[in-house]
PDB file of C-alpha atoms in Angstrom:
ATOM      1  CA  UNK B1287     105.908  36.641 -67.498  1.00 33.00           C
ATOM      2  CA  UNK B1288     104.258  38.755 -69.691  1.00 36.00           C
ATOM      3  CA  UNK B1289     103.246  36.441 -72.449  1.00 37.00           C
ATOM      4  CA  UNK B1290     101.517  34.253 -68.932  1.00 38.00           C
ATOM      5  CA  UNK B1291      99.096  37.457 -68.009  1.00 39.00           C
ATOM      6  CA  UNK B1292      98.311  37.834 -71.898  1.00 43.00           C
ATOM      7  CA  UNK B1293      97.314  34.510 -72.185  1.00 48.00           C
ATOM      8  CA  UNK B1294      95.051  34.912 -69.121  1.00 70.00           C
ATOM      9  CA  UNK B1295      93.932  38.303 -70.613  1.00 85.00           C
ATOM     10  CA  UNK B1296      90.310  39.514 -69.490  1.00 92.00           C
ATOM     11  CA  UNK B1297      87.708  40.976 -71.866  1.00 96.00           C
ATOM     12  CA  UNK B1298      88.863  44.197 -72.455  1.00 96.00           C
ATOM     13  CA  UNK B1299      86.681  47.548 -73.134  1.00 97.00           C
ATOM     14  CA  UNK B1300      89.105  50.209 -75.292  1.00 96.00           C
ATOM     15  CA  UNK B1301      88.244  54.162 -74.470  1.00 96.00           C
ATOM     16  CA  UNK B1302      90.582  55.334 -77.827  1.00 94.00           C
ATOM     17  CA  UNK B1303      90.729  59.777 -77.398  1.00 91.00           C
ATOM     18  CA  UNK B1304      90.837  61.347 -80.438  1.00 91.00           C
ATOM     19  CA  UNK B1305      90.770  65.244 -79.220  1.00 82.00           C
ATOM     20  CA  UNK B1306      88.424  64.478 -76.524  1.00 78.00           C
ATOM     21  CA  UNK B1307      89.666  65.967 -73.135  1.00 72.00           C
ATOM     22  CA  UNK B1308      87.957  64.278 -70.458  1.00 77.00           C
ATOM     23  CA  UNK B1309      88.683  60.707 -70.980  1.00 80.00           C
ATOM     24  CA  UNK B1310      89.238  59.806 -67.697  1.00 85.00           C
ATOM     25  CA  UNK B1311      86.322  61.583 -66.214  1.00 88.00           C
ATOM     26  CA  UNK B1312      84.443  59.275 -68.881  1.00 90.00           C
ATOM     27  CA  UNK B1313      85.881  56.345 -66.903  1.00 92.00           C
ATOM     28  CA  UNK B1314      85.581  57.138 -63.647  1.00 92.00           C
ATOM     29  CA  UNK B1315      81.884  57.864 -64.012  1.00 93.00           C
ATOM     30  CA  UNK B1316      81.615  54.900 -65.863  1.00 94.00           C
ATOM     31  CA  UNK B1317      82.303  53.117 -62.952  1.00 94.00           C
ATOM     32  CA  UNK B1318      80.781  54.943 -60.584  1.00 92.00           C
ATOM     33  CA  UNK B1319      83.615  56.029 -58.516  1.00 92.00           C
ATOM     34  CA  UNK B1320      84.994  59.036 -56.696  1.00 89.00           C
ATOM     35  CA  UNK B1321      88.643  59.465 -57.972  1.00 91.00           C
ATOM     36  CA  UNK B1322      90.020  58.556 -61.035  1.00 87.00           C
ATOM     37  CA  UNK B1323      91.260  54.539 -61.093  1.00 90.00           C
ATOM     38  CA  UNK B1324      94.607  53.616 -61.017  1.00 92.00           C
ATOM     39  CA  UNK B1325      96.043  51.966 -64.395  1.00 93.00           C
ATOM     40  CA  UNK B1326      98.555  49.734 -65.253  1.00 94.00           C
ATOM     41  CA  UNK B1327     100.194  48.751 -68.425  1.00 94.00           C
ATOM     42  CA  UNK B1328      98.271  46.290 -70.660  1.00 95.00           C
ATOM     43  CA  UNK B1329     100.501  46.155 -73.619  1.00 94.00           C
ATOM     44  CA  UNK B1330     102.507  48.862 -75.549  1.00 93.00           C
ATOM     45  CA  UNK B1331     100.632  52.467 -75.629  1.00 93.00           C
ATOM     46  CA  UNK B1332      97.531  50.716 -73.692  1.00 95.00           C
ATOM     47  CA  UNK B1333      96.824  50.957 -70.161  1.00 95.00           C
ATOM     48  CA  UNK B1334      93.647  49.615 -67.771  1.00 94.00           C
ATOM     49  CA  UNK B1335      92.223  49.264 -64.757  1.00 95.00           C
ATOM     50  CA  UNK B1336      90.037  46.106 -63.652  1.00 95.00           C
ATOM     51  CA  UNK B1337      86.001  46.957 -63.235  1.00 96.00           C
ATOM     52  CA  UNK B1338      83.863  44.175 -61.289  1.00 95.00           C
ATOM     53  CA  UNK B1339      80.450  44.541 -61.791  1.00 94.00           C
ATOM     54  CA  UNK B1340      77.195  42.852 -62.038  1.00 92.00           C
ATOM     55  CA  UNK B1341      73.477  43.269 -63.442  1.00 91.00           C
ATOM     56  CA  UNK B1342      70.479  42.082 -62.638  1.00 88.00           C
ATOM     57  CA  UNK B1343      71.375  38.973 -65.032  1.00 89.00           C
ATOM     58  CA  UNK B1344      75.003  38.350 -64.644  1.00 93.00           C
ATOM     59  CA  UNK B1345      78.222  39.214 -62.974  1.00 93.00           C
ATOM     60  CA  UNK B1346      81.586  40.309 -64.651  1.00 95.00           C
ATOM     61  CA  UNK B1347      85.003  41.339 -64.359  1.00 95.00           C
ATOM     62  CA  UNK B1348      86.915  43.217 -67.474  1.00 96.00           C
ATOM     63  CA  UNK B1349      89.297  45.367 -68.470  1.00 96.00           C
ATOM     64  CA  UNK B1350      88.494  49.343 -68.710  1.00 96.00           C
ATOM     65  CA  UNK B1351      91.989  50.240 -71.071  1.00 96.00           C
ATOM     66  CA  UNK B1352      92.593  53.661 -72.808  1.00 94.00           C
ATOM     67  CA  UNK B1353      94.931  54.897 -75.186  1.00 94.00           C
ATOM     68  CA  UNK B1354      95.438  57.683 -77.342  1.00 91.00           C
ATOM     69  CA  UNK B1355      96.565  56.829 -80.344  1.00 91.00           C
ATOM     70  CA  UNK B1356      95.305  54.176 -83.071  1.00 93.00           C
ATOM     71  CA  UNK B1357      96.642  50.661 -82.564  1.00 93.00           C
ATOM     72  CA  UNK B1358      96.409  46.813 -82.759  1.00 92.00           C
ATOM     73  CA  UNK B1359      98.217  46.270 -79.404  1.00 89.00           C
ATOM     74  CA  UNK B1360      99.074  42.664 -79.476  1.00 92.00           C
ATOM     75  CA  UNK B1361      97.028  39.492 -80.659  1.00 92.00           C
ATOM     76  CA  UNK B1362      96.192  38.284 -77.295  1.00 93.00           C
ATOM     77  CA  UNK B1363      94.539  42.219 -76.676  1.00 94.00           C
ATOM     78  CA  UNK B1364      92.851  41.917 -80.243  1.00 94.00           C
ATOM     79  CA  UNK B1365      91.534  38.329 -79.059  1.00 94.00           C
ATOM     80  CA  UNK B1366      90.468  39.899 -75.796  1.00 95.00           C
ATOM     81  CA  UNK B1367      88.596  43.139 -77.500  1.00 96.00           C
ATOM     82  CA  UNK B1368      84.866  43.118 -77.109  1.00 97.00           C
ATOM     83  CA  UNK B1369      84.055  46.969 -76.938  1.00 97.00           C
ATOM     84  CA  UNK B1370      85.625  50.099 -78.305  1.00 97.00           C
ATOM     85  CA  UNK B1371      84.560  53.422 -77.586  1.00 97.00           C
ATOM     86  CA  UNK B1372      85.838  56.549 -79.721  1.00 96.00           C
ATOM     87  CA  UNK B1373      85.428  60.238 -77.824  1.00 95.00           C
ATOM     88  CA  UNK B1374      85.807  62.806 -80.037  1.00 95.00           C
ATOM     89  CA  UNK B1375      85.325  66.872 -80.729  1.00 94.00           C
ATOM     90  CA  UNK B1376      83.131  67.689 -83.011  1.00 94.00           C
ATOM     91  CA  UNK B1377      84.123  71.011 -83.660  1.00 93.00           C
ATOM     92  CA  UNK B1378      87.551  70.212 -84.326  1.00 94.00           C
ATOM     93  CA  UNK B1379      88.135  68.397 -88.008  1.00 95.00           C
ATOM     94  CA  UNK B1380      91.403  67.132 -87.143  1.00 95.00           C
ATOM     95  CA  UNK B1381      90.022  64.827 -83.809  1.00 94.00           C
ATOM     96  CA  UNK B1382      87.475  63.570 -86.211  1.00 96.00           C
ATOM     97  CA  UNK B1383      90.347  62.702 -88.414  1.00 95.00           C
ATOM     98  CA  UNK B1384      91.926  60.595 -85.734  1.00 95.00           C
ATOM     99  CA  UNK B1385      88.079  59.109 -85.535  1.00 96.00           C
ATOM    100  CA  UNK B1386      88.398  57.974 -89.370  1.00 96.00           C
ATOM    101  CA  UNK B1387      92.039  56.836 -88.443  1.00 96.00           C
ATOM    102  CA  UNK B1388      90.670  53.990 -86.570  1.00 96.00           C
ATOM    103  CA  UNK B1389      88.482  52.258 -88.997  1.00 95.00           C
ATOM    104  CA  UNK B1390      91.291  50.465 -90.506  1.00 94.00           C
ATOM    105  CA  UNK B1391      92.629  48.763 -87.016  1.00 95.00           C
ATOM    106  CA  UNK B1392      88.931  48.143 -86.118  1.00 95.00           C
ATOM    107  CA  UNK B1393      88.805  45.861 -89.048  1.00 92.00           C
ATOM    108  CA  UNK B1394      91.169  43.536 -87.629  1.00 92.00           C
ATOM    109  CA  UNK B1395      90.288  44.429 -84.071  1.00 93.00           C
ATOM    110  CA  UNK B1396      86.874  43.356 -85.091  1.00 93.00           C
ATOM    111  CA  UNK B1397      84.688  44.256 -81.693  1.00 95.00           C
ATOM    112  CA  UNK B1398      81.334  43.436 -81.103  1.00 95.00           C
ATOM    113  CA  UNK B1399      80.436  46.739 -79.508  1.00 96.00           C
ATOM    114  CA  UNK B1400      81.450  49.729 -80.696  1.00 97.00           C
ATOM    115  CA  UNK B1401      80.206  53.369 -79.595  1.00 97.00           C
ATOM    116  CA  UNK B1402      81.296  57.531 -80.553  1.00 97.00           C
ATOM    117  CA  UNK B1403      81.225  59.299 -78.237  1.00 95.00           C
ATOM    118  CA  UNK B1404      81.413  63.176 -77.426  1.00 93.00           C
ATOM    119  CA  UNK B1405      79.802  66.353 -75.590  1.00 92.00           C
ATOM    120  CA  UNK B1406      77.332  66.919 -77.865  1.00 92.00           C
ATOM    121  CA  UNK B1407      76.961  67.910 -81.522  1.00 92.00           C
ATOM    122  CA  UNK B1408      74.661  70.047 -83.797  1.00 92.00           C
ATOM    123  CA  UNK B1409      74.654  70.817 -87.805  1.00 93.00           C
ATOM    124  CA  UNK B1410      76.517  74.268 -86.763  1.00 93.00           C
ATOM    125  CA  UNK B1411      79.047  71.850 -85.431  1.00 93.00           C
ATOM    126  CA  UNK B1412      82.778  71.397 -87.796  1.00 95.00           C
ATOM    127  CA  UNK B1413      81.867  67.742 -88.409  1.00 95.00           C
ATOM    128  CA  UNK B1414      77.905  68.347 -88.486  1.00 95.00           C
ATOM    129  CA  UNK B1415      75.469  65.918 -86.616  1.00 94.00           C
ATOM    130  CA  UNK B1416      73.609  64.384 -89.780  1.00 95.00           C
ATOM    131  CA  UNK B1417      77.164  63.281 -91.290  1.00 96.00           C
ATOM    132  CA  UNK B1418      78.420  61.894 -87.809  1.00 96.00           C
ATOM    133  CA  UNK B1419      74.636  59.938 -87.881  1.00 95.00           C
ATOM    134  CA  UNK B1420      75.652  58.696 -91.113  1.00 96.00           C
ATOM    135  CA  UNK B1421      78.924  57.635 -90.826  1.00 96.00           C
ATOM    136  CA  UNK B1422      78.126  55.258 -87.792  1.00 96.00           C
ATOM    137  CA  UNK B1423      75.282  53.756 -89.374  1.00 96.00           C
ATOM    138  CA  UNK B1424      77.772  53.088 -92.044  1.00 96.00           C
ATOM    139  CA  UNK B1425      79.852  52.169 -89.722  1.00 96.00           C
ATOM    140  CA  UNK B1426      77.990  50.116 -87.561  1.00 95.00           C
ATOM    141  CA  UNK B1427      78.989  52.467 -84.522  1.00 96.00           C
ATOM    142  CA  UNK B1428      75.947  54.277 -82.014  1.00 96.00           C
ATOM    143  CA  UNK B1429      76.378  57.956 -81.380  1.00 95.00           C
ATOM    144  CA  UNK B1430      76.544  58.706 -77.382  1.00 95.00           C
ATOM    145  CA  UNK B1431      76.065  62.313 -76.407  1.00 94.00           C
ATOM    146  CA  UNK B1432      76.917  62.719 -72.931  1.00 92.00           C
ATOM    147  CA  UNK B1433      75.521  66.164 -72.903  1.00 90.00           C
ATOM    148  CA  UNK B1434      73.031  66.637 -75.818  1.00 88.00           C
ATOM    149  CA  UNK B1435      71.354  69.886 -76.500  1.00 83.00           C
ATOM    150  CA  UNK B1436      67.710  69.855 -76.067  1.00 67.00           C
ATOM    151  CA  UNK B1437      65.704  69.882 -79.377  1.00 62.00           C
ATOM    152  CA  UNK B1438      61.434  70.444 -79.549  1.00 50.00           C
ATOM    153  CA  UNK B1439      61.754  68.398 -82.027  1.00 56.00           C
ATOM    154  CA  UNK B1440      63.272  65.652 -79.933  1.00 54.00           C
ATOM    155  CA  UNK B1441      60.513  65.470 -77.475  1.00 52.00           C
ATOM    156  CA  UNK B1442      58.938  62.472 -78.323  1.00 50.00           C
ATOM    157  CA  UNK B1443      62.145  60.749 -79.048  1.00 54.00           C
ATOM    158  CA  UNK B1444      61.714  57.265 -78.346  1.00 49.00           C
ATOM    159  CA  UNK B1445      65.132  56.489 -77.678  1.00 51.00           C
ATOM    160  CA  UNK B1446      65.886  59.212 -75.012  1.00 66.00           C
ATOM    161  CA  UNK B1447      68.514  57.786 -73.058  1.00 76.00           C
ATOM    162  CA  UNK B1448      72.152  59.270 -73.137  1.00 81.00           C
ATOM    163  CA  UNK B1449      75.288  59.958 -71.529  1.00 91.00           C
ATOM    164  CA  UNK B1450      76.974  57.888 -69.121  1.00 93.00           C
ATOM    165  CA  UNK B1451      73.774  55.904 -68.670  1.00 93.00           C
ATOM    166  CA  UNK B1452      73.626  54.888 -72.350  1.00 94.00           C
ATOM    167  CA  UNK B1453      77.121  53.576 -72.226  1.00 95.00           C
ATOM    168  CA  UNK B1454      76.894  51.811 -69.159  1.00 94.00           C
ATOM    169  CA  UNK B1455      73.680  50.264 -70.463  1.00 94.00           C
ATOM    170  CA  UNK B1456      74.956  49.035 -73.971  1.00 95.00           C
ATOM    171  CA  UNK B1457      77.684  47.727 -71.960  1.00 95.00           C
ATOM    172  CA  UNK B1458      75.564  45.790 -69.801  1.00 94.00           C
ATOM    173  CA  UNK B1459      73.630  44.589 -72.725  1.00 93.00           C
ATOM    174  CA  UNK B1460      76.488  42.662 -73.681  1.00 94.00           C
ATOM    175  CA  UNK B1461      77.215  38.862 -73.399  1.00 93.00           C
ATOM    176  CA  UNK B1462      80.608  39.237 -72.160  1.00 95.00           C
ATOM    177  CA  UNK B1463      82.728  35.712 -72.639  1.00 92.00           C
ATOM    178  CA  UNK B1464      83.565  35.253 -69.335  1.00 93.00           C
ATOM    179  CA  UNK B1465      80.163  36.494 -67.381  1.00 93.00           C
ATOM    180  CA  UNK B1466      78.735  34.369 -65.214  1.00 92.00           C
ATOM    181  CA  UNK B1467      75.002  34.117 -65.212  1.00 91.00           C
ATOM    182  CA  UNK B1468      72.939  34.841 -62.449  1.00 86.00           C
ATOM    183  CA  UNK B1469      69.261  32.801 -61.849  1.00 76.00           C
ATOM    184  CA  UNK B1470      67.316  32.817 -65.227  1.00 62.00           C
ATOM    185  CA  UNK B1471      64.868  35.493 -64.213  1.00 52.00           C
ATOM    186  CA  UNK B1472      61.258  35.237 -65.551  1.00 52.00           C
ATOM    187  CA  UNK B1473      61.109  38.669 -67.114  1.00 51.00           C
ATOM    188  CA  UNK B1474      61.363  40.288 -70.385  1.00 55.00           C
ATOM    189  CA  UNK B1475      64.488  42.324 -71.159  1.00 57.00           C
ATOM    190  CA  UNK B1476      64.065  46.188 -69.786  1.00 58.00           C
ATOM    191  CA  UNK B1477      64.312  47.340 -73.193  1.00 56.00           C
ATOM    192  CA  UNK B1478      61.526  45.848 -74.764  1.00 57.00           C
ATOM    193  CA  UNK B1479      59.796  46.602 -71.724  1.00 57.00           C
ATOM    194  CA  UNK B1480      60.587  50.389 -72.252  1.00 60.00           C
ATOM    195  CA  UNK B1481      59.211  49.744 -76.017  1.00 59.00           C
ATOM    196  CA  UNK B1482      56.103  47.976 -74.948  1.00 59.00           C
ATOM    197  CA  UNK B1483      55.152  50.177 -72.298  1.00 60.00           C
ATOM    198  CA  UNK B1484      56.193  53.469 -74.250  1.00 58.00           C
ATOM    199  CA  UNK B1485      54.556  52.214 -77.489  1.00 57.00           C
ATOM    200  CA  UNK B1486      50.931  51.341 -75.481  1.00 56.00           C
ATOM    201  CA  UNK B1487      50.520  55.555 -74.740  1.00 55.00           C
ATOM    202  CA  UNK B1488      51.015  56.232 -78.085  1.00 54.00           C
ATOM    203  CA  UNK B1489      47.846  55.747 -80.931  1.00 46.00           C
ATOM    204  CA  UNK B1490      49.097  53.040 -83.394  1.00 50.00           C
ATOM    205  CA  UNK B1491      48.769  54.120 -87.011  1.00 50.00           C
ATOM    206  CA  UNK B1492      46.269  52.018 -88.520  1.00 42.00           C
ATOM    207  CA  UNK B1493      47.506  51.700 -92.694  1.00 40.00           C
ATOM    208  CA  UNK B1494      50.437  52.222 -94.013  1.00 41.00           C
ATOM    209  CA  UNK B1495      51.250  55.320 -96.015  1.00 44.00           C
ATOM    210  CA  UNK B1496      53.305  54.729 -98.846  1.00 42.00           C
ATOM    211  CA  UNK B1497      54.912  51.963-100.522  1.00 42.00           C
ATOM    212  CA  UNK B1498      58.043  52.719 -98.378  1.00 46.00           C
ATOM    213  CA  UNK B1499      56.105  51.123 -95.448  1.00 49.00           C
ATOM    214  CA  UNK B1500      56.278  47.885 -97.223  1.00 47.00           C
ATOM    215  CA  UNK B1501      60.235  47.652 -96.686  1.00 52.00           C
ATOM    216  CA  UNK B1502      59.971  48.679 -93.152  1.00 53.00           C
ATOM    217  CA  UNK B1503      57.319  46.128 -92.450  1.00 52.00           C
ATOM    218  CA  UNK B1504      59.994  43.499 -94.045  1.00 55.00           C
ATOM    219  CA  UNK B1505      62.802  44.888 -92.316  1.00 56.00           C
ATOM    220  CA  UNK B1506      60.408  44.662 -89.011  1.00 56.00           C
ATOM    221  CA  UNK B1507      59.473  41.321 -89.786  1.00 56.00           C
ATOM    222  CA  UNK B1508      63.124  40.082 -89.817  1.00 59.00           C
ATOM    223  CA  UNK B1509      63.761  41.222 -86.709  1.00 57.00           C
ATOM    224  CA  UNK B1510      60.921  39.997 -85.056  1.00 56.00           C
ATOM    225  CA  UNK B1511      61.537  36.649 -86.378  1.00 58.00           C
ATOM    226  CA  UNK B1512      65.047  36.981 -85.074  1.00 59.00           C
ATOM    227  CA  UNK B1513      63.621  37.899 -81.330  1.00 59.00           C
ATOM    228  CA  UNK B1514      61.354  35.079 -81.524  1.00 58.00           C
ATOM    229  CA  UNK B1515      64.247  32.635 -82.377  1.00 58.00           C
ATOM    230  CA  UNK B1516      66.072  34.046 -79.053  1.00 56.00           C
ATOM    231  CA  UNK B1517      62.902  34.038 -76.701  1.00 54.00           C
ATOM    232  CA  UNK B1518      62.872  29.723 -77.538  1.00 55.00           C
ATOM    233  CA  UNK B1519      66.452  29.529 -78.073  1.00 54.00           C
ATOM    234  CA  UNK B1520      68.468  27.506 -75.063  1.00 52.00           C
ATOM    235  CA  UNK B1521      69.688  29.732 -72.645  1.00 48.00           C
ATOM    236  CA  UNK B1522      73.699  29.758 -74.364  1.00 51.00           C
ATOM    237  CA  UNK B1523      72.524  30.412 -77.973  1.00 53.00           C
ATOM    238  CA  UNK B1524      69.686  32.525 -76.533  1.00 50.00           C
ATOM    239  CA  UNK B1525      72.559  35.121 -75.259  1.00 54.00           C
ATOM    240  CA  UNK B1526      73.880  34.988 -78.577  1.00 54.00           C
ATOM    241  CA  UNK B1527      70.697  35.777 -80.305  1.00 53.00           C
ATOM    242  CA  UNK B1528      70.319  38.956 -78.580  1.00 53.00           C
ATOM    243  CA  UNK B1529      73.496  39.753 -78.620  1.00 56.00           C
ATOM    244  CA  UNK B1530      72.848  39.822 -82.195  1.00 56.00           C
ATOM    245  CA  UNK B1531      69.810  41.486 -82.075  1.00 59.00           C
ATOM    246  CA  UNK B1532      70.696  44.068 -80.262  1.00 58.00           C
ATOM    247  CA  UNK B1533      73.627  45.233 -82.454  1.00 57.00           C
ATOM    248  CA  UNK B1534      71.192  45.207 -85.002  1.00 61.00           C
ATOM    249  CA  UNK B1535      68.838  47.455 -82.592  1.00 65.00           C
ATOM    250  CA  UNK B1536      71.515  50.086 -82.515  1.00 62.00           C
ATOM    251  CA  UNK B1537      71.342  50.342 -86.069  1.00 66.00           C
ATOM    252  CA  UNK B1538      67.529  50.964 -85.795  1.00 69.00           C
ATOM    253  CA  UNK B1539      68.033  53.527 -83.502  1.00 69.00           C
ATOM    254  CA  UNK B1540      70.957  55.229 -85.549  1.00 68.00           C
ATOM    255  CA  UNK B1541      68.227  55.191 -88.979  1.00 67.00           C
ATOM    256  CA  UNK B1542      65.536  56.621 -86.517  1.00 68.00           C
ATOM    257  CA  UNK B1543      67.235  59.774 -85.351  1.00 70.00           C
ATOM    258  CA  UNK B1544      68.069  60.517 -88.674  1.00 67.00           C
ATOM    259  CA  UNK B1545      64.451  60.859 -90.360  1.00 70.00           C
ATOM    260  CA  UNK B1546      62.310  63.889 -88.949  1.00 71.00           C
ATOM    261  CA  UNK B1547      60.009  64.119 -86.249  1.00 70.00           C
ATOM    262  CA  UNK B1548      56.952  62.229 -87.706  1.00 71.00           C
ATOM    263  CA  UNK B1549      58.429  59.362 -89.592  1.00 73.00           C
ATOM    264  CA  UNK B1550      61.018  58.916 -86.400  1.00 72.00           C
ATOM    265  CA  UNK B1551      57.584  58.492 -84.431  1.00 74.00           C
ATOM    266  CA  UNK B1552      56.208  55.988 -86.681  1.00 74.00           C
ATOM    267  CA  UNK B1553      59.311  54.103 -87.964  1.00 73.00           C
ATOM    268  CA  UNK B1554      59.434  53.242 -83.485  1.00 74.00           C
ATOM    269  CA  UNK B1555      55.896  52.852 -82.996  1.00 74.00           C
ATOM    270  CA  UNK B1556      56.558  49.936 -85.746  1.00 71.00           C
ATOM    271  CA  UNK B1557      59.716  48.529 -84.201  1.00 71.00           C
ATOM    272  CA  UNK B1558      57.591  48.019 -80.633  1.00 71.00           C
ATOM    273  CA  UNK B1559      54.603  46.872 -82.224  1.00 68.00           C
ATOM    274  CA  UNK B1560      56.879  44.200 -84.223  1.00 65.00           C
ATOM    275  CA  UNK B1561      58.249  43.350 -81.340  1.00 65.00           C
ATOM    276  CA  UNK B1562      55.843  42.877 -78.955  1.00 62.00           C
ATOM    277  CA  UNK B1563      53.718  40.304 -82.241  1.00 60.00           C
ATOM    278  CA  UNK B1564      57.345  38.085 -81.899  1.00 57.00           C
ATOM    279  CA  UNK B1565      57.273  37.844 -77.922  1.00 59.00           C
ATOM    280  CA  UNK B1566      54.051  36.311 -77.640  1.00 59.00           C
ATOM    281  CA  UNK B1567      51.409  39.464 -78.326  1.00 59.00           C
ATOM    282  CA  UNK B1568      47.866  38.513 -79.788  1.00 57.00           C
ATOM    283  CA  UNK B1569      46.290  39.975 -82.633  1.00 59.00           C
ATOM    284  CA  UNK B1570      43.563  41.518 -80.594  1.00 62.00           C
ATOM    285  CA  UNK B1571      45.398  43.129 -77.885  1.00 60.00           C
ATOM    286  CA  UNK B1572      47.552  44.244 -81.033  1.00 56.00           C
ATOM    287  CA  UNK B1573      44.446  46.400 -82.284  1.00 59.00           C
ATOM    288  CA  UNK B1574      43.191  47.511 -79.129  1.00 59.00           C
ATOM    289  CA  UNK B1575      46.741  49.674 -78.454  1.00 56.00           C
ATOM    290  CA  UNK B1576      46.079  51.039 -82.348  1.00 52.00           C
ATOM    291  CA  UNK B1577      41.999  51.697 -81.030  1.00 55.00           C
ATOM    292  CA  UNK B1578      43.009  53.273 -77.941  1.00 50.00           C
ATOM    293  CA  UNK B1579      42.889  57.254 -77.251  1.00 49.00           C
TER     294      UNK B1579
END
């Protein structure tokens, strides 16, 4: 009986606690509900609950599962993995330890997604932000602060969404192998909408700076050339392309917040501007947004 459900197993989405206390607060606002779901055994030291939802592309139905400690589960659960997401205390060195612990399972676990999560963190933390920053883009992981502390600095911060609504949107963001597509709709995704619109309100710098810029614009130029690819691709290995692409977007957005202010500013203005060249923007209308006021 139990080897039938595994073989049937949904997509699953792993919440892993490693000191964090509120894990299933984390879910239940995660799905939007009142009370905290009811779970059920997936397979040893795992439990889940089913979540149904749908977005304004597709509709789904995985697994939400939780455990707290590291482990493979079972090869149908590592088949079915598509999203892990570590909580964590940053002012306590030994749940950051059980963080660490997991890299080694993850490698044969192997998810597309993967996210850290945690209250919120500062350099005065025990594990201090800019080495948490580093470690996931080393990792490949996004840091999700469901209540960051507000930073002058930060003010401008292109990529200013957090909390809940950052996980439910990178979850969201991704092609799920068993979601069932909606109507193609004839609009661009909301992120590079965000980036276009954002990016327009902002003065374009007009040279670049320093021979570092030349690496950027390469690094820019690759993915531009990969969001072209997925704006012609057909619609299945269009999914994949920005399913791609927006892994690789995280990664942006983890090398971002870790430069100061300024070159945070820039290194996005570039990313948009790149962007909006690959999805069809002239070179005119290109200039004008670096001419405006």
């Amino acid at each position: 009986m139990a080897e039938d459900q595994n073989k049937d197993m949904q997509p699953c989405c792993l919440f892993a606690l490693c000191g964090f206390e509120n894990e299933d607060k984390l879910i239940k606002d995660l799905m939007n509900l009142d009370t905290v779901p009811s779970y059920g055994k997936v397979v040893e030291d795992i439990v889940g609950c089913n979540w149904d939802f749908e977005t304004k592309y597709y509709t789904c139905s995985i697994k939400l599962c939780k455990t707290n400690k590291p482990t493979l589960g079972s090869q149908e659960f590592a088949e079915a993995l598509e999203a892990v997401v570590l909580s964590f205390h940053p002012d306590q060195i030994e749940s950051w330890n059980q963080v660490v612990s997991w890299l080694s399972y993850l490698e044969h676990l192997d998810p597309s997604v993967k996210l850290l999560v945690c209250n919120s963190c500062t350099e005065q933390s025990q594990v201090p932000r800019l080495e948490i920053q580093q470690w996931c883009i080393k990792h490949e992981f996004e840091l999700i602060e469901l209540h960051p502390l507000v930073n002058d600095e930060d003010e401008d911060d292109q990529f200013e969404v957090d909390g809940i609504t950052r996980i439910r949107q990178v979850l969201f963001a991704h092609t799920w192998s068993n979601l069932v597509m909606k109507d193609k709709p004839d609009t661009i995704s909301p992120y590079m909408k965000q980036l276009m619109d954002e990016t327009k309100q902002e003065q374009l710098e007009a040279t670049s700076q320093s021979s570092g810029n030349l690496d950027i614009h390469a690094e820019l130029g690759m993915h531009a050339e990969e969001l072209n690819k997925a704006m012609n691709a057909e619609s299945d290995d269009g999914l994949e392309s920005f399913e791609k692409l927006f892994s690789k977007f995280q990664l942006m957005k983890a090398k971002a917040e870790s430069l100061p202010a300024d070159e945070r500013k820039n290194y996005a203005e570039k990313i948009a501007m790149s962007f909006y060249a690959a999805i069809g923007g002239s070179d005119d209308e290109i200039d004008s947004l670096g001419d405006s006021d």
